[in-house]
């Protein structure tokens, strides 16, 4: 599981933040980690690290040999931003240069984390996913309809890619509002105090929903 791709159904579910944090956590283990911004249409990763977006992946794919990879000190990871927004993102990613680049990076790093575009608006994630070892899908509960999430699964399956894990990211807080069975007062959880057993807490509506969704995704 050296090359890890993170995607989502729609924009705004927090996949770039999760990609960045995943790379940082892997870097804390002492591993050689490269975070790659693969969203050639609406990049945002460079802003999180206070970096410029050019040169980056787009420049490497059009054979412009520049110092595109940044060697960050805090956090201690390497970072390849998406680069100049091209006119033909899908064509760039479909080129043999993308495949050769991934194979090169496999030899240079312990982990390569790919922050991919969302699946449903564009085909870019379907193009790059087959070269990844692990696919993680970020899902915001109560914002993404179940049928849309299943369309994401079908889109990836159409290129013989299976999702290895779901990351439930309640970015807006709406998932807790609608699904939590715990009693909250302020920031404290009083579920156990009001008589919920640990078993009942573990089998909360959030967990039930996640289990149900995972069964459908992995089935």
mmCIF file of C-alpha atoms in Angstrom:
data_model
loop_
_atom_site.group_PDB
_atom_site.id
_atom_site.type_symbol
_atom_site.label_atom_id
_atom_site.label_comp_id
_atom_site.label_asym_id
_atom_site.label_seq_id
_atom_site.Cartn_x
_atom_site.Cartn_y
_atom_site.Cartn_z
ATOM 1 C CA UNK A 1 0.000 0.000 0.000
ATOM 2 C CA UNK A 2 2.631 2.476 -1.070
ATOM 3 C CA UNK A 3 0.519 4.710 -3.327
ATOM 4 C CA UNK A 4 -2.623 5.888 -1.504
ATOM 5 C CA UNK A 5 -5.306 7.819 -3.366
ATOM 6 C CA UNK A 6 -7.862 9.936 -1.502
ATOM 7 C CA UNK A 7 -11.016 11.063 -3.286
ATOM 8 C CA UNK A 8 -14.671 11.878 -2.628
ATOM 9 C CA UNK A 9 -17.996 12.085 -4.415
ATOM 10 C CA UNK A 10 -18.236 15.878 -4.590
ATOM 11 C CA UNK A 11 -16.012 18.895 -3.896
ATOM 12 C CA UNK A 12 -16.031 20.282 -0.395
ATOM 13 C CA UNK A 13 -16.108 17.040 1.585
ATOM 14 C CA UNK A 14 -12.668 17.673 3.059
ATOM 15 C CA UNK A 15 -10.571 15.220 1.053
ATOM 16 C CA UNK A 16 -7.643 17.631 0.597
ATOM 17 C CA UNK A 17 -7.448 18.303 4.326
ATOM 18 C CA UNK A 18 -7.551 14.584 5.029
ATOM 19 C CA UNK A 19 -4.922 13.872 2.362
ATOM 20 C CA UNK A 20 -2.634 16.465 3.910
ATOM 21 C CA UNK A 21 -3.128 15.163 7.440
ATOM 22 C CA UNK A 22 -2.617 11.561 6.326
ATOM 23 C CA UNK A 23 0.702 12.509 4.719
ATOM 24 C CA UNK A 24 1.782 14.425 7.833
ATOM 25 C CA UNK A 25 0.944 11.505 10.141
ATOM 26 C CA UNK A 26 2.836 9.074 7.913
ATOM 27 C CA UNK A 27 5.768 11.476 7.917
ATOM 28 C CA UNK A 28 5.813 11.459 11.727
ATOM 29 C CA UNK A 29 6.674 7.754 11.625
ATOM 30 C CA UNK A 30 9.981 8.599 9.953
ATOM 31 C CA UNK A 31 8.827 7.330 6.564
ATOM 32 C CA UNK A 32 9.707 9.109 3.336
ATOM 33 C CA UNK A 33 6.403 10.622 2.255
ATOM 34 C CA UNK A 34 5.361 12.582 -0.811
ATOM 35 C CA UNK A 35 2.022 14.388 -0.965
ATOM 36 C CA UNK A 36 0.875 15.013 -4.546
ATOM 37 C CA UNK A 37 -1.793 17.506 -5.542
ATOM 38 C CA UNK A 38 -3.562 15.730 -8.397
ATOM 39 C CA UNK A 39 -6.443 18.160 -8.698
ATOM 40 C CA UNK A 40 -5.411 20.018 -11.837
ATOM 41 C CA UNK A 41 -8.664 21.986 -11.949
ATOM 42 C CA UNK A 42 -9.294 23.440 -8.475
ATOM 43 C CA UNK A 43 -6.101 23.024 -6.445
ATOM 44 C CA UNK A 44 -6.003 23.972 -2.765
ATOM 45 C CA UNK A 45 -3.240 21.929 -1.129
ATOM 46 C CA UNK A 46 -0.543 24.536 -1.728
ATOM 47 C CA UNK A 47 -2.489 27.059 0.345
ATOM 48 C CA UNK A 48 -2.491 24.716 3.362
ATOM 49 C CA UNK A 49 1.298 24.593 3.369
ATOM 50 C CA UNK A 50 1.899 28.214 2.403
ATOM 51 C CA UNK A 51 3.486 27.230 -0.912
ATOM 52 C CA UNK A 52 3.157 28.469 -4.462
ATOM 53 C CA UNK A 53 1.316 26.183 -6.843
ATOM 54 C CA UNK A 54 3.799 26.461 -9.709
ATOM 55 C CA UNK A 55 5.819 24.630 -10.807
ATOM 56 C CA UNK A 56 4.168 21.335 -9.976
ATOM 57 C CA UNK A 57 2.682 18.149 -11.364
ATOM 58 C CA UNK A 58 1.422 19.779 -14.558
ATOM 59 C CA UNK A 59 4.936 20.982 -15.380
ATOM 60 C CA UNK A 60 6.393 17.505 -14.820
ATOM 61 C CA UNK A 61 3.779 15.951 -17.088
ATOM 62 C CA UNK A 62 4.644 18.299 -19.954
ATOM 63 C CA UNK A 63 8.358 17.594 -19.520
ATOM 64 C CA UNK A 64 9.421 20.895 -18.048
ATOM 65 C CA UNK A 65 12.255 19.843 -15.730
ATOM 66 C CA UNK A 66 11.885 22.223 -12.820
ATOM 67 C CA UNK A 67 12.290 21.941 -9.058
ATOM 68 C CA UNK A 68 8.638 21.038 -8.610
ATOM 69 C CA UNK A 69 8.938 18.944 -5.433
ATOM 70 C CA UNK A 70 9.166 20.954 -2.207
ATOM 71 C CA UNK A 71 11.096 19.496 0.715
ATOM 72 C CA UNK A 72 9.153 20.758 3.720
ATOM 73 C CA UNK A 73 10.761 20.970 7.149
ATOM 74 C CA UNK A 74 7.670 21.283 9.331
ATOM 75 C CA UNK A 75 5.978 18.932 8.645
ATOM 76 C CA UNK A 76 8.844 16.789 7.380
ATOM 77 C CA UNK A 77 7.330 15.581 4.119
ATOM 78 C CA UNK A 78 7.857 16.275 0.444
ATOM 79 C CA UNK A 79 5.127 18.068 -1.443
ATOM 80 C CA UNK A 80 4.331 18.202 -5.150
ATOM 81 C CA UNK A 81 1.582 20.760 -5.889
ATOM 82 C CA UNK A 82 -0.647 20.466 -8.921
ATOM 83 C CA UNK A 83 1.108 23.204 -10.865
ATOM 84 C CA UNK A 84 -0.240 25.511 -13.551
ATOM 85 C CA UNK A 85 -3.864 24.726 -14.370
ATOM 86 C CA UNK A 86 -3.742 23.168 -17.869
ATOM 87 C CA UNK A 87 -6.313 23.323 -20.625
ATOM 88 C CA UNK A 88 -6.477 19.529 -20.824
ATOM 89 C CA UNK A 89 -6.150 17.966 -17.322
ATOM 90 C CA UNK A 90 -7.620 14.594 -18.300
ATOM 91 C CA UNK A 91 -5.331 14.263 -21.327
ATOM 92 C CA UNK A 92 -2.269 15.021 -19.198
ATOM 93 C CA UNK A 93 -3.224 12.378 -16.653
ATOM 94 C CA UNK A 94 -3.955 9.825 -19.367
ATOM 95 C CA UNK A 95 -0.488 10.182 -20.828
ATOM 96 C CA UNK A 96 2.208 7.592 -20.338
ATOM 97 C CA UNK A 97 4.206 10.215 -18.450
ATOM 98 C CA UNK A 98 1.843 9.908 -15.477
ATOM 99 C CA UNK A 99 2.446 6.156 -15.284
ATOM 100 C CA UNK A 100 6.205 6.596 -15.545
ATOM 101 C CA UNK A 101 6.155 9.305 -12.879
ATOM 102 C CA UNK A 102 4.265 7.087 -10.434
ATOM 103 C CA UNK A 103 6.713 4.237 -10.982
ATOM 104 C CA UNK A 104 9.618 6.606 -10.320
ATOM 105 C CA UNK A 105 8.014 7.911 -7.136
ATOM 106 C CA UNK A 106 7.424 4.354 -5.923
ATOM 107 C CA UNK A 107 11.163 3.867 -5.903
ATOM 108 C CA UNK A 108 11.887 7.168 -4.167
ATOM 109 C CA UNK A 109 9.347 7.124 -1.329
ATOM 110 C CA UNK A 110 7.825 4.842 1.291
ATOM 111 C CA UNK A 111 4.404 6.432 0.774
ATOM 112 C CA UNK A 112 2.915 8.560 -1.991
ATOM 113 C CA UNK A 113 -0.405 10.192 -1.034
ATOM 114 C CA UNK A 114 -2.453 11.368 -4.015
ATOM 115 C CA UNK A 115 -5.031 14.086 -3.397
ATOM 116 C CA UNK A 116 -7.320 13.273 -6.319
ATOM 117 C CA UNK A 117 -10.248 15.296 -7.673
ATOM 118 C CA UNK A 118 -13.778 14.237 -6.675
ATOM 119 C CA UNK A 119 -15.174 11.385 -8.749
ATOM 120 C CA UNK A 120 -18.569 12.611 -9.917
ATOM 121 C CA UNK A 121 -17.850 16.046 -11.476
ATOM 122 C CA UNK A 122 -14.873 14.933 -13.615
ATOM 123 C CA UNK A 123 -13.212 11.722 -14.819
ATOM 124 C CA UNK A 124 -9.710 12.544 -13.519
ATOM 125 C CA UNK A 125 -9.941 10.299 -10.439
ATOM 126 C CA UNK A 126 -11.004 7.357 -12.605
ATOM 127 C CA UNK A 127 -7.954 7.907 -14.783
ATOM 128 C CA UNK A 128 -5.371 7.926 -11.990
ATOM 129 C CA UNK A 129 -6.980 5.479 -9.546
ATOM 130 C CA UNK A 130 -5.895 2.248 -11.302
ATOM 131 C CA UNK A 131 -2.238 3.051 -10.520
ATOM 132 C CA UNK A 132 -2.876 3.406 -6.777
ATOM 133 C CA UNK A 133 -2.482 0.581 -4.255
ATOM 134 C CA UNK A 134 -5.195 1.814 -1.910
ATOM 135 C CA UNK A 135 -8.303 3.932 -2.514
ATOM 136 C CA UNK A 136 -9.833 5.927 0.341
ATOM 137 C CA UNK A 137 -13.142 7.732 -0.158
ATOM 138 C CA UNK A 138 -14.086 10.695 2.007
ATOM 139 C CA UNK A 139 -17.803 10.988 2.666
ATOM 140 C CA UNK A 140 -19.666 13.755 4.455
ATOM 141 C CA UNK A 141 -22.805 12.340 6.119
ATOM 142 C CA UNK A 142 -26.117 14.163 5.580
ATOM 143 C CA UNK A 143 -24.659 16.167 2.702
ATOM 144 C CA UNK A 144 -24.002 13.516 0.066
ATOM 145 C CA UNK A 145 -27.075 11.476 -0.926
ATOM 146 C CA UNK A 146 -26.655 7.723 -0.784
ATOM 147 C CA UNK A 147 -27.356 7.327 -4.502
ATOM 148 C CA UNK A 148 -24.573 9.803 -5.293
ATOM 149 C CA UNK A 149 -22.151 7.875 -3.088
ATOM 150 C CA UNK A 150 -23.097 4.685 -4.897
ATOM 151 C CA UNK A 151 -22.543 6.411 -8.246
ATOM 152 C CA UNK A 152 -19.017 7.141 -7.062
ATOM 153 C CA UNK A 153 -18.532 3.448 -6.284
ATOM 154 C CA UNK A 154 -19.888 2.427 -9.689
ATOM 155 C CA UNK A 155 -17.671 4.970 -11.467
ATOM 156 C CA UNK A 156 -14.560 3.534 -9.831
ATOM 157 C CA UNK A 157 -15.674 -0.047 -10.423
ATOM 158 C CA UNK A 158 -16.046 0.779 -14.103
ATOM 159 C CA UNK A 159 -12.240 1.073 -14.226
ATOM 160 C CA UNK A 160 -11.732 -2.044 -12.060
ATOM 161 C CA UNK A 161 -11.018 -0.067 -8.898
ATOM 162 C CA UNK A 162 -12.470 -0.989 -5.508
ATOM 163 C CA UNK A 163 -12.685 1.344 -2.521
ATOM 164 C CA UNK A 164 -10.557 0.064 0.363
ATOM 165 C CA UNK A 165 -11.900 2.355 3.059
ATOM 166 C CA UNK A 166 -14.413 5.064 3.831
ATOM 167 C CA UNK A 167 -13.505 8.142 5.860
ATOM 168 C CA UNK A 168 -16.611 9.671 7.408
ATOM 169 C CA UNK A 169 -15.837 13.380 7.654
ATOM 170 C CA UNK A 170 -18.569 15.400 9.339
ATOM 171 C CA UNK A 171 -17.070 18.648 8.123
ATOM 172 C CA UNK A 172 -20.170 20.815 8.583
ATOM 173 C CA UNK A 173 -21.444 19.144 11.753
ATOM 174 C CA UNK A 174 -24.728 18.184 10.134
ATOM 175 C CA UNK A 175 -24.013 14.482 10.509
ATOM 176 C CA UNK A 176 -23.857 14.738 14.285
ATOM 177 C CA UNK A 177 -26.944 16.923 14.386
ATOM 178 C CA UNK A 178 -29.068 14.354 12.604
ATOM 179 C CA UNK A 179 -27.518 11.038 13.529
ATOM 180 C CA UNK A 180 -25.996 11.160 17.013
ATOM 181 C CA UNK A 181 -27.903 9.266 19.685
ATOM 182 C CA UNK A 182 -25.819 10.805 22.462
ATOM 183 C CA UNK A 183 -27.136 13.556 24.730
ATOM 184 C CA UNK A 184 -24.932 16.640 24.563
ATOM 185 C CA UNK A 185 -24.885 19.695 26.786
ATOM 186 C CA UNK A 186 -22.275 22.188 25.716
ATOM 187 C CA UNK A 187 -19.258 20.122 24.672
ATOM 188 C CA UNK A 188 -19.799 17.246 27.108
ATOM 189 C CA UNK A 189 -21.211 13.854 26.304
ATOM 190 C CA UNK A 190 -23.789 12.708 28.854
ATOM 191 C CA UNK A 191 -24.990 9.642 26.973
ATOM 192 C CA UNK A 192 -23.748 7.190 29.612
ATOM 193 C CA UNK A 193 -24.969 9.367 32.489
ATOM 194 C CA UNK A 194 -28.525 9.260 31.211
ATOM 195 C CA UNK A 195 -28.622 5.512 31.115
ATOM 196 C CA UNK A 196 -27.130 4.492 27.758
ATOM 197 C CA UNK A 197 -25.031 1.400 28.133
ATOM 198 C CA UNK A 198 -21.622 1.184 26.415
ATOM 199 C CA UNK A 199 -23.156 -1.356 24.046
ATOM 200 C CA UNK A 200 -25.931 1.050 23.094
ATOM 201 C CA UNK A 201 -23.423 3.833 22.545
ATOM 202 C CA UNK A 202 -21.273 1.611 20.332
ATOM 203 C CA UNK A 203 -24.307 0.746 18.252
ATOM 204 C CA UNK A 204 -25.305 4.357 17.749
ATOM 205 C CA UNK A 205 -27.044 5.545 14.635
ATOM 206 C CA UNK A 206 -23.775 6.897 13.229
ATOM 207 C CA UNK A 207 -22.139 3.505 13.468
ATOM 208 C CA UNK A 208 -25.183 1.741 12.055
ATOM 209 C CA UNK A 209 -25.181 4.074 9.089
ATOM 210 C CA UNK A 210 -21.465 3.621 8.522
ATOM 211 C CA UNK A 211 -21.760 -0.165 8.714
ATOM 212 C CA UNK A 212 -24.664 -0.176 6.273
ATOM 213 C CA UNK A 213 -22.839 2.077 3.821
ATOM 214 C CA UNK A 214 -19.638 0.039 4.043
ATOM 215 C CA UNK A 215 -21.544 -3.187 3.377
ATOM 216 C CA UNK A 216 -22.940 -1.648 0.199
ATOM 217 C CA UNK A 217 -19.593 -0.212 -0.871
ATOM 218 C CA UNK A 218 -17.682 -3.434 -0.273
ATOM 219 C CA UNK A 219 -20.414 -5.712 -1.632
#
